[in-house]
C-alpha cells in the first residue's frame, strides 16, 4: 500500500494505543454507526491490529457524497472526540463486508466464531473498505485460518494483484473548484466547464461547410441591406418626392428631363425589383440552410453513433435502449436548429438593428428614443426566462425518452403483451407517457406565449407612442412631413424582426445547448476498456490462455469470480460446468475482454490481453453465446458478419459445419433470405446454428461456446456436436454446458461454484472425486433413465 | 447433503422443500440475539446461529411477508413471517433492528437546492438524518417513481434517498424537483 491518508490526530491515537512497531497498512473512512445515524469514523489496519474510530453523530453536520465532496487541505476533523477500539489481529480470523441494500456492514469474526458489526458505511466508502478487508486477509497467518475454497467464502482471500487504478480516494478532484469528479473515469467537472465550450465545440461541426456558410451570411446581409432601403423607397421617396411632385431628386440619379410619370414608374420598378431580389435571396437562403442542416445533423448523428460503438459493454447495460435512441435521433436536430436558425441572424439582426437605429436617430431622435426604450425590457425578460426554458427543455427530453422507452419495451415484448392479452394496459401505459410529453410541450408553448405577449405589448406600446409623437410633430410644430413619418414607421417595423429575435435567442440557445450537452456526454464518455496505445503484435498465435488470480465483480464489493487461476494449453478443450449464476459466462466475458478483471491477469500466449490490440484479440477469440443475435440482412451477410470478404464456398462450408445448410436451403431464397428484425422469423435453434456458422467462418484461435446448443433439440445437438468436434481441432476451446453429455470430449473440466473453481480434472478424475460433477452427472443420467 | 453418494430421493425431497411456502408459527420460532448483536433463530429442533431478515415487498408492504433466510451467499429461506404485528415486542425490536440496517434509506424532508449540470444533478437536501449533499446521473434510472407521489433517488454510488410523499413538499420545493417528476 503506498499512501494511507488519515488525519494526524487519528495517527497520534494509534501511536498512543498501539505498540511501537505497528505499521499502518490500510485505512478507510466510514460515515455511519450501528444505530443507522450518520457519524464520521475511521477504520485503520496496522500490521498488528484493527482500529475503529467512532465519533458522536452530529445532526448539524452536512453529509457529503460523491460529487459533492470538496477536497480539504487540512485536517478539519481534529477537534472531534474520537472513541477508539482496538482489535488485535491475532484474536480475529476474518474481516468481511456485508453489503446491505444501500449501505454495508463491516463485520469482524473472532476465533470463537462470534461475528460483530464494527461499523456501518454508505456506498461512498465501499471501495476503500473493500481494499482494507482484503489487506486484513493478507496479514500473515490469516490465509490458513480462513476457510478453504468451497466454504461459505464470504471473505475473499488471495494474494496481491494489481487493482484497477489502485488510486487513493484523494486524486479525483477538480483542480479548479476542488469538487470531486462525479465520474472519475471522465475528468470533467460539471461545475467548471462552461457552456461556451459546448457552443464552440458544436460550432466545429459546421467547419467543413465554411463556404456555404459564408454564402449564407452574404445573402443574409443583402437581405438586410434591402430591408434598410425599403422604408426609404416606400416612405420618403414615394410620398415626399413623387407624390408631392418634387422632382429635385431626379438629376441626382442621372435623369435630367424626366417627367413625374417616369419617376413614379421608376420608383415602382425599383420597389418591385427590390422585393423580387429579396424573394429570390430568401429561396436561395432556404435551400442552402437546408443543405447545411442536413449535412451537420448527419455528421453529428454519425459521431454519436461512432462514440457509442467504442463504449464498453457495461455502458449499454446501465442504460435503456430507448433513452439512447432519443439521443441519436432527436438531439442532433435540436442542436443544429439554433446554429442555423439563429446564429447567422445574430449578425444580421445586430447590423439591421444598429443601422436602423442610426437612421432613425438621424430622422428624429426623440421618436427614435421612444421606439427603443422598451427594447431592454424584452431583452431582460428573455434573459430571465433562460433557466425556465432550460428546465422545460430538459423535461421535454426526459418525457421523450420515456415515450421512446415505452415504445421500445412494447415492441420488444410484443409477444408477451399479446400472450397475456394486456394490450389495453400497455395502451394506458403508453398514453400516460405520451400525455406527459404533451404536457411538457405545452409548458414550452406556455412559456413561449408569455413571452410573445410581453413582446407584443412592448412593441405595440412603442408603435402607438410613435404615431402620437409623429402626429404632434406634423400638426403642432410642422417640423415633419407625412412621408418622413411613414418612413419612420417603416423603420420601426424593421426593428420588429431584430427585437423579436433578441427576445427569443435565449430560448433557442437553451434548447440547443441542452441537447448539445447530452450529445457530448456520449461523445466524451470514456470506455472502461481501453486499448493499449502500443499493443504487442500477435502474429500467428498458438492459443494458450492463462488466468492468474483473477477477481472480478460487476460491482466492486460483490465479486462474481474470486481469485480464479486457470491454464488452458493451446489446442485443448476445457469444459466448464456449474450452476446458473456461478460465474461461467462472466469468466468467458473476461477472456474476450468485455470487461477487465479487478485483480489478476489474463494472458494469451503469455501476453496480458490488455496489451493486445482489439483487432488482434477479437480476430482470435470468437464466442457463440446463449444470447444469439441476428442482424437485419440476409443469411449470407449474417454468417459473414465477422468476415465480410469471405468467399461463397467458405460460407457454405461454415453453414454445413454448423448444420445450418439444410434449413437454409429449405427457405425460399436460400442464402439470400432476408432475416432479422423485419424479415423471416427464425427459430431459436436456427438462430443458434447461424451464430455457430458465424464463429466457424471467423476462424478464431480461441473458440468460446457458451451454452451454444442450449436451444436446439437433441437430434440437432448431435449434429452440431459433430461439427463442433471438427471445429475444435487446432483451436483452444472453452465450452460451457449444462448438459454434461456435450462435454464428453473435453480434455479437462472444471466446476465453478460461487465464483470459485471447486473441482478440476479430466472426466475420469472428477468422476472419481465424487463431488459436484459426479452428482450432476448422476442426476442427468438418472433423470434421462427415468424418462425412458 | 454432505453424503457424496447420489440420492435421488433426497434430492427430490430437497426440491419439494424448496417449493413449499413455510410460514413461521410465532409460537415455534424463537428468535434470539447473538453475542455479536445479530439475530439467530431456533425452530423446533433446528437452530440457526445467525439469520438474515429480508422484506419481500420492501416498498409496498414492509410490515408483512418477512423472509427469514440463512446467511450464506446462496441463502435459503427458513421461513416467512406473515405479519410483523403478530409477533411479540421483543422479537419485533430485534428483527426491526436488522431490517433498519438492511434498508437504510434517509427520508428527504426538505429540498434546499437542486442544480442540473452537464448530465449530473447536484442535490442539497434535508433528511431525517441531517443535511445531505449528493449527486445523481441525469441519464435515466436515478429517480424511480414507486407511485404517483413516492420517489426513490439513487446517487452515483447507489446510496438511496426517499421522498415518501412529494405532495408534502412545498410548492417551491416541488418546482425544484420538477425536472424529475
Short mmCIF file of N, CA, C and O in Angstrom, two decimals, chain A residues 506-600:
data_model
loop_
_atom_site.label_atom_id
_atom_site.label_comp_id
_atom_site.label_asym_id
_atom_site.label_seq_id
_atom_site.Cartn_x
_atom_site.Cartn_y
_atom_site.Cartn_z
N UNK A 506 -32.44 33.52 -26.47
CA UNK A 506 -32.03 32.72 -25.31
C UNK A 506 -32.81 31.42 -25.23
O UNK A 506 -32.33 30.42 -24.75
N UNK A 507 -34.04 31.48 -25.72
CA UNK A 507 -34.85 30.27 -25.74
C UNK A 507 -34.21 29.22 -26.66
O UNK A 507 -33.98 28.09 -26.26
N UNK A 508 -33.88 29.64 -27.86
CA UNK A 508 -33.29 28.69 -28.81
C UNK A 508 -31.94 28.23 -28.30
O UNK A 508 -31.55 27.08 -28.47
N UNK A 509 -31.24 29.17 -27.70
CA UNK A 509 -29.93 28.83 -27.17
C UNK A 509 -30.05 27.72 -26.12
O UNK A 509 -29.32 26.74 -26.14
N UNK A 510 -31.02 27.88 -25.22
CA UNK A 510 -31.23 26.86 -24.19
C UNK A 510 -31.54 25.51 -24.82
O UNK A 510 -31.01 24.48 -24.43
N UNK A 511 -32.43 25.54 -25.80
CA UNK A 511 -32.85 24.30 -26.45
C UNK A 511 -31.64 23.59 -27.05
O UNK A 511 -31.40 22.40 -26.85
N UNK A 512 -30.84 24.37 -27.76
CA UNK A 512 -29.71 23.79 -28.46
C UNK A 512 -28.63 23.29 -27.51
O UNK A 512 -28.14 22.16 -27.61
N UNK A 513 -28.28 24.12 -26.54
CA UNK A 513 -27.20 23.74 -25.63
C UNK A 513 -27.62 22.57 -24.75
O UNK A 513 -26.81 21.72 -24.40
N UNK A 514 -28.91 22.55 -24.42
CA UNK A 514 -29.41 21.45 -23.62
C UNK A 514 -29.22 20.12 -24.34
O UNK A 514 -28.81 19.12 -23.75
N UNK A 515 -29.48 20.13 -25.62
CA UNK A 515 -29.31 18.91 -26.40
C UNK A 515 -27.83 18.64 -26.65
O UNK A 515 -27.38 17.49 -26.60
N UNK A 516 -27.05 19.70 -26.89
CA UNK A 516 -25.63 19.53 -27.17
C UNK A 516 -24.93 18.91 -25.98
O UNK A 516 -24.07 18.03 -26.11
N UNK A 517 -25.33 19.35 -24.79
CA UNK A 517 -24.73 18.82 -23.58
C UNK A 517 -24.93 17.30 -23.50
O UNK A 517 -24.02 16.56 -23.17
N UNK A 518 -26.13 16.85 -23.85
CA UNK A 518 -26.39 15.42 -23.81
C UNK A 518 -25.60 14.68 -24.88
O UNK A 518 -25.11 13.59 -24.69
N UNK A 519 -25.44 15.37 -26.01
CA UNK A 519 -24.70 14.76 -27.10
C UNK A 519 -23.23 14.56 -26.69
O UNK A 519 -22.66 13.49 -26.89
N UNK A 520 -22.66 15.60 -26.10
CA UNK A 520 -21.25 15.49 -25.73
C UNK A 520 -21.04 14.51 -24.58
O UNK A 520 -19.96 13.96 -24.42
N UNK A 521 -22.07 14.35 -23.79
CA UNK A 521 -21.97 13.37 -22.70
C UNK A 521 -21.63 12.00 -23.28
O UNK A 521 -20.82 11.27 -22.74
N UNK A 522 -22.27 11.67 -24.38
CA UNK A 522 -21.99 10.39 -25.03
C UNK A 522 -20.64 10.43 -25.73
O UNK A 522 -19.82 9.53 -25.60
N UNK A 523 -20.42 11.53 -26.46
CA UNK A 523 -19.18 11.59 -27.25
C UNK A 523 -17.97 11.57 -26.33
O UNK A 523 -16.94 10.99 -26.65
N UNK A 524 -18.09 12.19 -25.17
CA UNK A 524 -16.95 12.26 -24.25
C UNK A 524 -16.80 11.04 -23.36
O UNK A 524 -15.78 10.89 -22.69
N UNK A 525 -17.83 10.22 -23.28
CA UNK A 525 -17.76 9.09 -22.36
C UNK A 525 -16.52 8.25 -22.67
O UNK A 525 -16.22 7.96 -23.83
N UNK A 526 -15.80 7.92 -21.64
CA UNK A 526 -14.57 7.16 -21.83
C UNK A 526 -14.89 5.68 -21.67
O UNK A 526 -15.48 5.28 -20.68
N UNK A 527 -14.53 4.88 -22.65
CA UNK A 527 -14.80 3.45 -22.49
C UNK A 527 -14.03 2.89 -21.30
O UNK A 527 -12.91 3.33 -21.03
N UNK A 528 -14.65 1.98 -20.58
CA UNK A 528 -13.96 1.42 -19.43
C UNK A 528 -12.82 0.52 -19.87
O UNK A 528 -11.82 0.39 -19.20
N UNK A 529 -13.00 -0.12 -20.99
CA UNK A 529 -11.96 -0.98 -21.51
C UNK A 529 -11.17 -0.17 -22.52
O UNK A 529 -11.71 0.23 -23.55
N UNK A 530 -9.93 0.08 -22.22
CA UNK A 530 -9.13 0.89 -23.12
C UNK A 530 -8.12 0.03 -23.86
O UNK A 530 -7.54 -0.89 -23.31
N UNK A 531 -7.93 0.39 -25.11
CA UNK A 531 -6.96 -0.34 -25.91
C UNK A 531 -5.57 0.20 -25.60
O UNK A 531 -5.38 1.40 -25.43
N UNK A 532 -4.62 -0.71 -25.53
CA UNK A 532 -3.23 -0.31 -25.31
C UNK A 532 -2.76 0.53 -26.49
O UNK A 532 -3.05 0.21 -27.64
N UNK A 533 -2.06 1.64 -26.18
CA UNK A 533 -1.64 2.51 -27.28
C UNK A 533 -0.54 1.86 -28.12
O UNK A 533 -0.45 2.09 -29.33
N UNK A 534 0.31 1.08 -27.47
CA UNK A 534 1.34 0.36 -28.22
C UNK A 534 1.17 -1.13 -28.01
O UNK A 534 1.88 -1.74 -27.22
N UNK A 535 0.21 -1.70 -28.70
CA UNK A 535 -0.08 -3.10 -28.43
C UNK A 535 1.02 -4.04 -28.92
O UNK A 535 1.78 -3.70 -29.83
N UNK A 536 1.10 -5.16 -28.23
CA UNK A 536 2.05 -6.18 -28.66
C UNK A 536 1.44 -6.89 -29.88
O UNK A 536 0.29 -7.32 -29.81
N UNK A 537 2.17 -6.95 -30.97
CA UNK A 537 1.59 -7.61 -32.15
C UNK A 537 1.41 -9.11 -31.90
O UNK A 537 2.17 -9.72 -31.15
N UNK A 538 0.41 -9.64 -32.51
CA UNK A 538 0.08 -11.04 -32.28
C UNK A 538 0.09 -11.74 -33.64
O UNK A 538 -0.90 -11.75 -34.35
N UNK A 539 1.23 -12.28 -34.00
CA UNK A 539 1.30 -12.95 -35.29
C UNK A 539 1.21 -14.44 -35.07
O UNK A 539 1.97 -15.01 -34.30
N UNK A 540 0.28 -15.01 -35.77
CA UNK A 540 0.18 -16.45 -35.73
C UNK A 540 0.21 -17.02 -34.31
O UNK A 540 1.10 -17.77 -33.95
N UNK A 541 -0.75 -16.62 -33.50
CA UNK A 541 -0.71 -17.06 -32.10
C UNK A 541 -0.98 -18.55 -31.95
O UNK A 541 -1.57 -19.17 -32.83
N UNK A 542 -0.55 -19.09 -30.83
CA UNK A 542 -0.77 -20.51 -30.58
C UNK A 542 -2.15 -20.75 -29.97
O UNK A 542 -2.87 -21.64 -30.37
N UNK A 543 -2.48 -19.92 -28.98
CA UNK A 543 -3.79 -20.07 -28.38
C UNK A 543 -3.76 -20.53 -26.93
O UNK A 543 -4.73 -21.10 -26.44
N UNK A 544 -2.63 -20.29 -26.25
CA UNK A 544 -2.58 -20.58 -24.81
C UNK A 544 -3.37 -19.52 -24.05
O UNK A 544 -3.25 -18.34 -24.35
N UNK A 545 -4.13 -19.97 -23.08
CA UNK A 545 -4.81 -18.99 -22.23
C UNK A 545 -4.48 -19.29 -20.78
O UNK A 545 -4.46 -20.44 -20.36
N UNK A 546 -4.20 -18.22 -20.07
CA UNK A 546 -3.95 -18.43 -18.65
C UNK A 546 -4.67 -17.35 -17.85
O UNK A 546 -4.62 -16.18 -18.20
N UNK A 547 -5.33 -17.77 -16.80
CA UNK A 547 -5.92 -16.81 -15.88
C UNK A 547 -5.11 -16.85 -14.60
O UNK A 547 -4.89 -17.93 -14.04
N UNK A 548 -4.65 -15.68 -14.17
CA UNK A 548 -3.84 -15.64 -12.96
C UNK A 548 -4.57 -14.86 -11.88
O UNK A 548 -4.73 -13.65 -11.99
N UNK A 549 -5.00 -15.56 -10.86
CA UNK A 549 -5.63 -14.93 -9.69
C UNK A 549 -6.65 -13.86 -10.08
O UNK A 549 -6.58 -12.73 -9.62
N UNK A 550 -7.55 -14.22 -10.93
CA UNK A 550 -8.50 -13.24 -11.42
C UNK A 550 -9.67 -13.06 -10.45
O UNK A 550 -10.30 -14.03 -10.06
N UNK A 551 -9.88 -11.82 -10.06
CA UNK A 551 -11.04 -11.49 -9.24
C UNK A 551 -11.82 -10.44 -10.00
O UNK A 551 -11.24 -9.50 -10.54
N UNK A 552 -13.10 -10.64 -10.08
CA UNK A 552 -13.90 -9.69 -10.82
C UNK A 552 -15.32 -9.63 -10.28
O UNK A 552 -15.89 -10.65 -9.89
N UNK A 553 -15.87 -8.44 -10.24
CA UNK A 553 -17.27 -8.28 -9.87
C UNK A 553 -17.84 -7.13 -10.66
O UNK A 553 -17.13 -6.19 -10.98
N UNK A 554 -19.10 -7.18 -11.02
CA UNK A 554 -19.72 -6.06 -11.73
C UNK A 554 -19.83 -4.87 -10.80
O UNK A 554 -19.81 -3.73 -11.21
N UNK A 555 -19.95 -5.19 -9.50
CA UNK A 555 -19.83 -4.15 -8.51
C UNK A 555 -18.65 -4.52 -7.64
O UNK A 555 -18.43 -5.69 -7.37
N UNK A 556 -17.94 -3.50 -7.18
CA UNK A 556 -16.65 -3.75 -6.55
C UNK A 556 -16.76 -4.66 -5.33
O UNK A 556 -15.91 -5.51 -5.10
N UNK A 557 -17.84 -4.52 -4.55
CA UNK A 557 -17.88 -5.34 -3.33
C UNK A 557 -18.67 -6.63 -3.48
O UNK A 557 -18.98 -7.29 -2.52
N UNK A 558 -19.03 -6.95 -4.71
CA UNK A 558 -19.72 -8.23 -4.92
C UNK A 558 -19.02 -9.04 -5.99
O UNK A 558 -19.45 -9.08 -7.13
N UNK A 559 -17.91 -9.66 -5.63
CA UNK A 559 -17.15 -10.38 -6.64
C UNK A 559 -17.94 -11.56 -7.20
O UNK A 559 -18.60 -12.28 -6.45
N UNK A 560 -17.87 -11.71 -8.49
CA UNK A 560 -18.53 -12.83 -9.13
C UNK A 560 -17.50 -13.95 -9.32
O UNK A 560 -17.81 -15.13 -9.20
N UNK A 561 -16.27 -13.53 -9.59
CA UNK A 561 -15.18 -14.50 -9.67
C UNK A 561 -14.19 -14.17 -8.58
O UNK A 561 -13.84 -13.02 -8.38
N UNK A 562 -13.75 -15.21 -7.87
CA UNK A 562 -12.86 -14.95 -6.75
C UNK A 562 -11.55 -15.68 -6.94
O UNK A 562 -11.51 -16.89 -6.84
N UNK A 563 -10.53 -14.92 -7.25
CA UNK A 563 -9.19 -15.47 -7.26
C UNK A 563 -9.10 -16.74 -8.13
O UNK A 563 -8.64 -17.77 -7.68
N UNK A 564 -9.57 -16.64 -9.34
CA UNK A 564 -9.59 -17.80 -10.21
C UNK A 564 -8.29 -17.92 -10.99
O UNK A 564 -7.83 -16.94 -11.59
N UNK A 565 -7.66 -19.07 -10.93
CA UNK A 565 -6.47 -19.33 -11.74
C UNK A 565 -6.75 -20.53 -12.61
O UNK A 565 -7.35 -21.51 -12.15
N UNK A 566 -6.33 -20.45 -13.85
CA UNK A 566 -6.70 -21.50 -14.80
C UNK A 566 -5.71 -21.47 -15.94
O UNK A 566 -5.27 -20.41 -16.35
N UNK A 567 -5.36 -22.62 -16.40
CA UNK A 567 -4.42 -22.67 -17.51
C UNK A 567 -4.99 -23.57 -18.61
O UNK A 567 -5.28 -24.73 -18.37
N UNK A 568 -5.17 -23.03 -19.78
CA UNK A 568 -5.71 -23.83 -20.87
C UNK A 568 -4.66 -23.88 -21.97
O UNK A 568 -4.40 -22.88 -22.64
N UNK A 569 -4.00 -25.02 -22.13
CA UNK A 569 -2.96 -25.11 -23.15
C UNK A 569 -3.55 -24.99 -24.55
O UNK A 569 -4.72 -25.33 -24.77
N UNK A 570 -2.73 -24.50 -25.48
CA UNK A 570 -3.18 -24.32 -26.86
C UNK A 570 -3.73 -25.62 -27.42
O UNK A 570 -3.18 -26.70 -27.20
N UNK A 571 -4.83 -25.53 -28.13
CA UNK A 571 -5.39 -26.68 -28.81
C UNK A 571 -6.22 -27.59 -27.95
O UNK A 571 -6.77 -28.57 -28.45
N UNK A 572 -6.33 -27.31 -26.66
CA UNK A 572 -7.10 -28.22 -25.84
C UNK A 572 -8.51 -27.69 -25.62
O UNK A 572 -8.82 -26.54 -25.93
N UNK A 573 -9.34 -28.54 -25.10
CA UNK A 573 -10.72 -28.14 -24.87
C UNK A 573 -11.03 -28.22 -23.39
O UNK A 573 -10.82 -29.24 -22.75
N UNK A 574 -11.51 -27.10 -22.88
CA UNK A 574 -11.88 -27.04 -21.47
C UNK A 574 -13.40 -27.00 -21.36
O UNK A 574 -14.05 -26.21 -22.04
N UNK A 575 -13.92 -27.86 -20.54
CA UNK A 575 -15.36 -27.82 -20.29
C UNK A 575 -15.61 -27.13 -18.96
O UNK A 575 -14.91 -27.39 -17.99
N UNK A 576 -16.57 -26.25 -18.92
CA UNK A 576 -16.90 -25.58 -17.66
C UNK A 576 -18.32 -25.95 -17.25
O UNK A 576 -19.25 -25.85 -18.05
N UNK A 577 -18.45 -26.40 -16.04
CA UNK A 577 -19.74 -26.81 -15.52
C UNK A 577 -20.05 -25.97 -14.29
O UNK A 577 -19.13 -25.54 -13.59
N UNK A 578 -21.27 -25.73 -14.05
CA UNK A 578 -21.63 -25.01 -12.83
C UNK A 578 -23.07 -24.59 -12.87
O UNK A 578 -23.69 -24.56 -13.92
N UNK A 579 -23.58 -24.27 -11.69
CA UNK A 579 -24.97 -23.82 -11.61
C UNK A 579 -25.13 -22.50 -12.34
O UNK A 579 -24.16 -21.77 -12.54
N UNK A 580 -26.37 -22.14 -12.66
CA UNK A 580 -26.57 -20.82 -13.27
C UNK A 580 -26.26 -19.76 -12.23
O UNK A 580 -26.61 -19.90 -11.06
N UNK A 581 -25.57 -18.74 -12.68
CA UNK A 581 -25.18 -17.68 -11.76
C UNK A 581 -23.88 -17.93 -11.04
O UNK A 581 -23.47 -17.16 -10.19
N UNK A 582 -23.20 -19.03 -11.40
CA UNK A 582 -21.95 -19.36 -10.70
C UNK A 582 -20.78 -18.52 -11.20
O UNK A 582 -19.77 -18.40 -10.52
N UNK A 583 -20.90 -17.92 -12.37
CA UNK A 583 -19.82 -17.09 -12.88
C UNK A 583 -19.20 -17.60 -14.17
O UNK A 583 -18.17 -17.10 -14.60
N UNK A 584 -19.84 -18.56 -14.82
CA UNK A 584 -19.27 -19.15 -16.04
C UNK A 584 -19.22 -18.13 -17.18
O UNK A 584 -18.18 -17.93 -17.80
N UNK A 585 -20.35 -17.50 -17.42
CA UNK A 585 -20.40 -16.54 -18.52
C UNK A 585 -19.48 -15.36 -18.24
O UNK A 585 -18.82 -14.85 -19.14
N UNK A 586 -19.43 -14.94 -16.99
CA UNK A 586 -18.53 -13.85 -16.61
C UNK A 586 -17.09 -14.21 -16.96
O UNK A 586 -16.35 -13.38 -17.48
N UNK A 587 -16.72 -15.44 -16.69
CA UNK A 587 -15.37 -15.89 -16.98
C UNK A 587 -15.04 -15.73 -18.46
O UNK A 587 -13.99 -15.17 -18.82
N UNK A 588 -15.93 -16.16 -19.33
CA UNK A 588 -15.62 -16.04 -20.75
C UNK A 588 -15.73 -14.59 -21.23
O UNK A 588 -15.02 -14.19 -22.14
N UNK A 589 -16.58 -13.81 -20.59
CA UNK A 589 -16.63 -12.38 -20.93
C UNK A 589 -15.30 -11.71 -20.65
O UNK A 589 -14.90 -10.79 -21.35
N UNK A 590 -14.63 -12.16 -19.61
CA UNK A 590 -13.33 -11.58 -19.28
C UNK A 590 -12.30 -12.00 -20.33
O UNK A 590 -11.45 -11.20 -20.72
N UNK A 591 -12.38 -13.24 -20.78
CA UNK A 591 -11.40 -13.71 -21.76
C UNK A 591 -11.55 -12.95 -23.07
O UNK A 591 -10.56 -12.60 -23.71
N UNK A 592 -12.78 -12.65 -23.45
CA UNK A 592 -12.94 -11.87 -24.68
C UNK A 592 -12.88 -10.37 -24.42
O UNK A 592 -13.18 -9.56 -25.27
N UNK A 593 -12.50 -10.02 -23.23
CA UNK A 593 -12.29 -8.63 -22.79
C UNK A 593 -13.49 -7.72 -22.97
O UNK A 593 -13.39 -6.61 -23.48
N UNK A 594 -14.64 -8.23 -22.58
CA UNK A 594 -15.80 -7.36 -22.50
C UNK A 594 -15.66 -6.51 -21.23
O UNK A 594 -16.19 -5.43 -21.12
N UNK A 595 -14.99 -7.08 -20.27
CA UNK A 595 -14.70 -6.40 -19.00
C UNK A 595 -13.24 -6.68 -18.66
O UNK A 595 -12.66 -7.65 -19.14
N UNK A 596 -12.66 -5.84 -17.84
CA UNK A 596 -11.32 -6.10 -17.33
C UNK A 596 -11.44 -6.62 -15.91
O UNK A 596 -12.26 -6.15 -15.14
N UNK A 597 -10.59 -7.58 -15.55
CA UNK A 597 -10.66 -8.08 -14.18
C UNK A 597 -10.28 -6.99 -13.17
O UNK A 597 -9.49 -6.11 -13.48
N UNK A 598 -10.86 -7.05 -11.98
CA UNK A 598 -10.50 -6.08 -10.94
C UNK A 598 -9.10 -6.37 -10.44
O UNK A 598 -8.35 -5.48 -10.09
N UNK A 599 -8.80 -7.66 -10.34
CA UNK A 599 -7.46 -8.04 -9.90
C UNK A 599 -7.02 -9.23 -10.72
O UNK A 599 -7.83 -10.00 -11.20
N UNK A 600 -5.71 -9.38 -10.85
CA UNK A 600 -5.19 -10.52 -11.58
C UNK A 600 -5.06 -10.23 -13.06
O UNK A 600 -5.33 -9.12 -13.52
#
